[in-house]
């Protein structure tokens, strides 16, 4: 059985992420979505628990997709028996960044885990979680970038913050 880990912060999960997950599920028997804390980010819109729940709801009808969390991608991949880490590429900047991370992950895993890159849908190549959050804060429309349920959770969170 071929298993892959798709790690990320997913704050929030976008249609770009979902496109990569769809491609990965066509190739692998099981896809583990690893919701990880990005140590380079100082603040988050959703807590890890909220992100886990949101993504589990999106994929509740697909038993080949698992949603997990952990501290480091290589450790999570090893824990769940994933031979590969999947990463999405939107542009050449992503490629350079992901190439470096892939080399480090391969070294850390002692060549046990390889990285495979998939290309984002061209209509979603400008989409990132941070862009979605910024557009949302500016009260711009985000429907084409996130699933309806994700948008609803963002709106609910905004209303909760207004009342607190």
PDB file of C-alpha atoms in Angstrom:
ATOM      1  CA  UNK A   1       0.000   0.000   0.000  1.00  0.00           C
ATOM      2  CA  UNK A   2       1.466   3.347  -1.043  1.00  0.00           C
ATOM      3  CA  UNK A   3       0.954   6.158   1.450  1.00  0.00           C
ATOM      4  CA  UNK A   4       1.792   9.841   1.156  1.00  0.00           C
ATOM      5  CA  UNK A   5       1.838  12.733   3.587  1.00  0.00           C
ATOM      6  CA  UNK A   6       0.725  16.188   2.461  1.00  0.00           C
ATOM      7  CA  UNK A   7       2.004  18.479   5.236  1.00  0.00           C
ATOM      8  CA  UNK A   8       1.048  22.096   5.696  1.00  0.00           C
ATOM      9  CA  UNK A   9      -0.463  24.617   8.026  1.00  0.00           C
ATOM     10  CA  UNK A  10      -3.720  24.804   5.988  1.00  0.00           C
ATOM     11  CA  UNK A  11      -4.813  28.073   7.623  1.00  0.00           C
ATOM     12  CA  UNK A  12      -7.247  27.822   5.899  1.00  0.00           C
ATOM     13  CA  UNK A  13      -7.263  24.912   3.479  1.00  0.00           C
ATOM     14  CA  UNK A  14      -7.746  26.319  -0.032  1.00  0.00           C
ATOM     15  CA  UNK A  15      -9.043  24.943  -3.296  1.00  0.00           C
ATOM     16  CA  UNK A  16      -5.390  24.844  -4.369  1.00  0.00           C
ATOM     17  CA  UNK A  17      -4.615  22.464  -1.490  1.00  0.00           C
ATOM     18  CA  UNK A  18      -7.701  20.449  -2.370  1.00  0.00           C
ATOM     19  CA  UNK A  19      -6.551  20.137  -5.978  1.00  0.00           C
ATOM     20  CA  UNK A  20      -3.193  18.720  -4.826  1.00  0.00           C
ATOM     21  CA  UNK A  21      -5.032  16.302  -2.499  1.00  0.00           C
ATOM     22  CA  UNK A  22      -7.231  15.193  -5.398  1.00  0.00           C
ATOM     23  CA  UNK A  23      -4.187  14.526  -7.591  1.00  0.00           C
ATOM     24  CA  UNK A  24      -2.441  12.654  -4.766  1.00  0.00           C
ATOM     25  CA  UNK A  25      -5.497  10.475  -4.150  1.00  0.00           C
ATOM     26  CA  UNK A  26      -5.394   9.419  -7.817  1.00  0.00           C
ATOM     27  CA  UNK A  27      -1.805   8.201  -7.349  1.00  0.00           C
ATOM     28  CA  UNK A  28      -1.659   6.858  -3.765  1.00  0.00           C
ATOM     29  CA  UNK A  29      -3.720   4.352  -1.802  1.00  0.00           C
ATOM     30  CA  UNK A  30      -3.872   6.617   1.244  1.00  0.00           C
ATOM     31  CA  UNK A  31      -3.273  10.348   1.586  1.00  0.00           C
ATOM     32  CA  UNK A  32      -2.445  11.715   5.020  1.00  0.00           C
ATOM     33  CA  UNK A  33      -3.082  15.416   5.374  1.00  0.00           C
ATOM     34  CA  UNK A  34      -0.670  16.550   8.074  1.00  0.00           C
ATOM     35  CA  UNK A  35      -1.839  19.716   9.786  1.00  0.00           C
ATOM     36  CA  UNK A  36       1.390  21.086  11.238  1.00  0.00           C
ATOM     37  CA  UNK A  37       2.302  24.214  13.126  1.00  0.00           C
ATOM     38  CA  UNK A  38       4.500  26.397  10.913  1.00  0.00           C
ATOM     39  CA  UNK A  39       7.122  27.741  13.311  1.00  0.00           C
ATOM     40  CA  UNK A  40       7.927  30.634  10.967  1.00  0.00           C
ATOM     41  CA  UNK A  41       4.402  32.035  11.393  1.00  0.00           C
ATOM     42  CA  UNK A  42       3.606  34.000  14.517  1.00  0.00           C
ATOM     43  CA  UNK A  43      -0.189  34.005  14.340  1.00  0.00           C
ATOM     44  CA  UNK A  44      -2.953  31.863  12.927  1.00  0.00           C
ATOM     45  CA  UNK A  45      -6.556  32.450  11.955  1.00  0.00           C
ATOM     46  CA  UNK A  46      -7.673  28.952  13.026  1.00  0.00           C
ATOM     47  CA  UNK A  47      -6.306  26.806  15.842  1.00  0.00           C
ATOM     48  CA  UNK A  48      -4.838  23.428  14.914  1.00  0.00           C
ATOM     49  CA  UNK A  49      -7.936  21.760  16.382  1.00  0.00           C
ATOM     50  CA  UNK A  50     -10.217  23.908  14.209  1.00  0.00           C
ATOM     51  CA  UNK A  51      -8.151  23.144  11.103  1.00  0.00           C
ATOM     52  CA  UNK A  52      -8.169  19.420  11.832  1.00  0.00           C
ATOM     53  CA  UNK A  53     -11.952  19.404  12.285  1.00  0.00           C
ATOM     54  CA  UNK A  54     -12.549  21.509   9.165  1.00  0.00           C
ATOM     55  CA  UNK A  55     -10.428  19.247   6.959  1.00  0.00           C
ATOM     56  CA  UNK A  56     -11.939  16.079   8.451  1.00  0.00           C
ATOM     57  CA  UNK A  57     -15.387  17.406   7.543  1.00  0.00           C
ATOM     58  CA  UNK A  58     -14.287  18.135   3.975  1.00  0.00           C
ATOM     59  CA  UNK A  59     -13.075  14.546   3.505  1.00  0.00           C
ATOM     60  CA  UNK A  60     -15.438  12.635   5.787  1.00  0.00           C
ATOM     61  CA  UNK A  61     -16.762  10.589   2.855  1.00  0.00           C
ATOM     62  CA  UNK A  62     -13.361   9.474   1.589  1.00  0.00           C
ATOM     63  CA  UNK A  63     -11.837   6.801   3.816  1.00  0.00           C
ATOM     64  CA  UNK A  64      -8.558   6.915   1.848  1.00  0.00           C
ATOM     65  CA  UNK A  65      -7.871  10.434   3.123  1.00  0.00           C
ATOM     66  CA  UNK A  66      -6.718  10.718   6.737  1.00  0.00           C
ATOM     67  CA  UNK A  67      -6.233  13.943   8.677  1.00  0.00           C
ATOM     68  CA  UNK A  68      -3.452  13.930  11.267  1.00  0.00           C
ATOM     69  CA  UNK A  69      -1.217  16.329  13.147  1.00  0.00           C
ATOM     70  CA  UNK A  70       2.269  16.334  14.523  1.00  0.00           C
ATOM     71  CA  UNK A  71       5.334  18.450  14.973  1.00  0.00           C
ATOM     72  CA  UNK A  72       7.622  17.585  12.024  1.00  0.00           C
ATOM     73  CA  UNK A  73       6.715  16.328   8.563  1.00  0.00           C
ATOM     74  CA  UNK A  74       9.311  13.538   8.492  1.00  0.00           C
ATOM     75  CA  UNK A  75       8.244  12.274  11.928  1.00  0.00           C
ATOM     76  CA  UNK A  76       4.564  12.294  10.954  1.00  0.00           C
ATOM     77  CA  UNK A  77       5.321  10.531   7.660  1.00  0.00           C
ATOM     78  CA  UNK A  78       7.299   7.846   9.500  1.00  0.00           C
ATOM     79  CA  UNK A  79       4.628   7.436  12.177  1.00  0.00           C
ATOM     80  CA  UNK A  80       1.939   6.671   9.584  1.00  0.00           C
ATOM     81  CA  UNK A  81       4.126   4.593   7.258  1.00  0.00           C
ATOM     82  CA  UNK A  82       4.224   7.157   4.451  1.00  0.00           C
ATOM     83  CA  UNK A  83       7.027   6.565   1.971  1.00  0.00           C
ATOM     84  CA  UNK A  84       6.527   9.955   0.349  1.00  0.00           C
ATOM     85  CA  UNK A  85       5.799  13.564   1.132  1.00  0.00           C
ATOM     86  CA  UNK A  86       3.770  15.422  -1.450  1.00  0.00           C
ATOM     87  CA  UNK A  87       4.162  19.137  -2.078  1.00  0.00           C
ATOM     88  CA  UNK A  88       2.283  21.485  -4.380  1.00  0.00           C
ATOM     89  CA  UNK A  89       4.080  23.838  -6.725  1.00  0.00           C
ATOM     90  CA  UNK A  90       2.545  27.065  -7.966  1.00  0.00           C
ATOM     91  CA  UNK A  91       5.629  28.711  -9.478  1.00  0.00           C
ATOM     92  CA  UNK A  92       9.424  28.688  -9.654  1.00  0.00           C
ATOM     93  CA  UNK A  93       9.709  30.357  -6.247  1.00  0.00           C
ATOM     94  CA  UNK A  94       7.833  27.391  -4.731  1.00  0.00           C
ATOM     95  CA  UNK A  95      10.154  25.036  -6.605  1.00  0.00           C
ATOM     96  CA  UNK A  96      13.326  26.530  -5.107  1.00  0.00           C
ATOM     97  CA  UNK A  97      11.861  26.497  -1.595  1.00  0.00           C
ATOM     98  CA  UNK A  98      10.462  22.957  -1.875  1.00  0.00           C
ATOM     99  CA  UNK A  99      13.676  21.599  -3.421  1.00  0.00           C
ATOM    100  CA  UNK A 100      15.630  22.733  -0.360  1.00  0.00           C
ATOM    101  CA  UNK A 101      13.069  21.303   2.062  1.00  0.00           C
ATOM    102  CA  UNK A 102      12.968  18.012   0.114  1.00  0.00           C
ATOM    103  CA  UNK A 103      16.741  17.636   0.386  1.00  0.00           C
ATOM    104  CA  UNK A 104      16.665  18.288   4.129  1.00  0.00           C
ATOM    105  CA  UNK A 105      13.738  15.881   4.652  1.00  0.00           C
ATOM    106  CA  UNK A 106      15.515  13.175   2.685  1.00  0.00           C
ATOM    107  CA  UNK A 107      18.629  13.662   4.816  1.00  0.00           C
ATOM    108  CA  UNK A 108      16.667  13.672   8.098  1.00  0.00           C
ATOM    109  CA  UNK A 109      14.829  10.492   7.078  1.00  0.00           C
ATOM    110  CA  UNK A 110      18.101   8.792   6.061  1.00  0.00           C
ATOM    111  CA  UNK A 111      16.789   8.454   2.484  1.00  0.00           C
ATOM    112  CA  UNK A 112      13.622   6.652   3.611  1.00  0.00           C
ATOM    113  CA  UNK A 113      11.168   9.361   2.575  1.00  0.00           C
ATOM    114  CA  UNK A 114      11.162  11.086  -0.797  1.00  0.00           C
ATOM    115  CA  UNK A 115       9.305  14.206  -1.858  1.00  0.00           C
ATOM    116  CA  UNK A 116       7.069  14.319  -4.905  1.00  0.00           C
ATOM    117  CA  UNK A 117       5.891  17.654  -6.258  1.00  0.00           C
ATOM    118  CA  UNK A 118       2.580  18.156  -8.017  1.00  0.00           C
ATOM    119  CA  UNK A 119       1.616  21.260  -9.924  1.00  0.00           C
ATOM    120  CA  UNK A 120      -1.275  23.435  -8.852  1.00  0.00           C
ATOM    121  CA  UNK A 121      -4.155  23.988 -11.223  1.00  0.00           C
ATOM    122  CA  UNK A 122      -3.243  27.041 -13.312  1.00  0.00           C
ATOM    123  CA  UNK A 123      -6.450  28.809 -12.258  1.00  0.00           C
ATOM    124  CA  UNK A 124      -5.351  28.463  -8.619  1.00  0.00           C
ATOM    125  CA  UNK A 125      -1.639  29.204  -8.985  1.00  0.00           C
ATOM    126  CA  UNK A 126      -1.927  32.563  -7.209  1.00  0.00           C
ATOM    127  CA  UNK A 127      -3.909  31.144  -4.279  1.00  0.00           C
ATOM    128  CA  UNK A 128      -2.311  30.783  -0.868  1.00  0.00           C
ATOM    129  CA  UNK A 129      -3.745  30.617   2.633  1.00  0.00           C
ATOM    130  CA  UNK A 130      -2.187  33.968   3.496  1.00  0.00           C
ATOM    131  CA  UNK A 131      -3.745  35.575   0.396  1.00  0.00           C
ATOM    132  CA  UNK A 132      -7.144  34.155   1.339  1.00  0.00           C
ATOM    133  CA  UNK A 133      -6.808  35.484   4.904  1.00  0.00           C
ATOM    134  CA  UNK A 134      -5.797  38.926   3.622  1.00  0.00           C
ATOM    135  CA  UNK A 135      -8.677  39.088   1.135  1.00  0.00           C
ATOM    136  CA  UNK A 136     -11.062  37.951   3.862  1.00  0.00           C
ATOM    137  CA  UNK A 137      -9.825  40.646   6.256  1.00  0.00           C
ATOM    138  CA  UNK A 138     -10.383  43.214   3.500  1.00  0.00           C
ATOM    139  CA  UNK A 139     -13.921  41.802   3.106  1.00  0.00           C
ATOM    140  CA  UNK A 140     -13.270  40.729  -0.477  1.00  0.00           C
ATOM    141  CA  UNK A 141     -14.973  37.681  -1.967  1.00  0.00           C
ATOM    142  CA  UNK A 142     -13.094  34.395  -1.406  1.00  0.00           C
ATOM    143  CA  UNK A 143     -15.567  31.885  -2.897  1.00  0.00           C
ATOM    144  CA  UNK A 144     -13.314  30.926  -5.792  1.00  0.00           C
ATOM    145  CA  UNK A 145     -10.410  30.186  -3.420  1.00  0.00           C
ATOM    146  CA  UNK A 146     -12.004  28.148  -0.610  1.00  0.00           C
ATOM    147  CA  UNK A 147     -14.756  25.580  -0.194  1.00  0.00           C
ATOM    148  CA  UNK A 148     -18.145  26.953   0.920  1.00  0.00           C
ATOM    149  CA  UNK A 149     -17.846  25.229   4.328  1.00  0.00           C
ATOM    150  CA  UNK A 150     -14.426  26.818   4.914  1.00  0.00           C
ATOM    151  CA  UNK A 151     -15.801  30.258   4.085  1.00  0.00           C
ATOM    152  CA  UNK A 152     -18.691  29.686   6.495  1.00  0.00           C
ATOM    153  CA  UNK A 153     -16.271  28.780   9.288  1.00  0.00           C
ATOM    154  CA  UNK A 154     -14.248  31.925   8.562  1.00  0.00           C
ATOM    155  CA  UNK A 155     -17.391  34.062   8.706  1.00  0.00           C
ATOM    156  CA  UNK A 156     -18.453  32.400  11.962  1.00  0.00           C
ATOM    157  CA  UNK A 157     -15.027  33.020  13.480  1.00  0.00           C
ATOM    158  CA  UNK A 158     -15.202  36.687  12.435  1.00  0.00           C
ATOM    159  CA  UNK A 159     -18.629  37.051  14.099  1.00  0.00           C
ATOM    160  CA  UNK A 160     -17.355  35.370  17.287  1.00  0.00           C
ATOM    161  CA  UNK A 161     -14.419  37.774  17.464  1.00  0.00           C
ATOM    162  CA  UNK A 162     -16.756  40.754  17.080  1.00  0.00           C
ATOM    163  CA  UNK A 163     -18.829  39.560  20.024  1.00  0.00           C
ATOM    164  CA  UNK A 164     -15.888  38.751  22.318  1.00  0.00           C
TER     165      UNK A 164
END
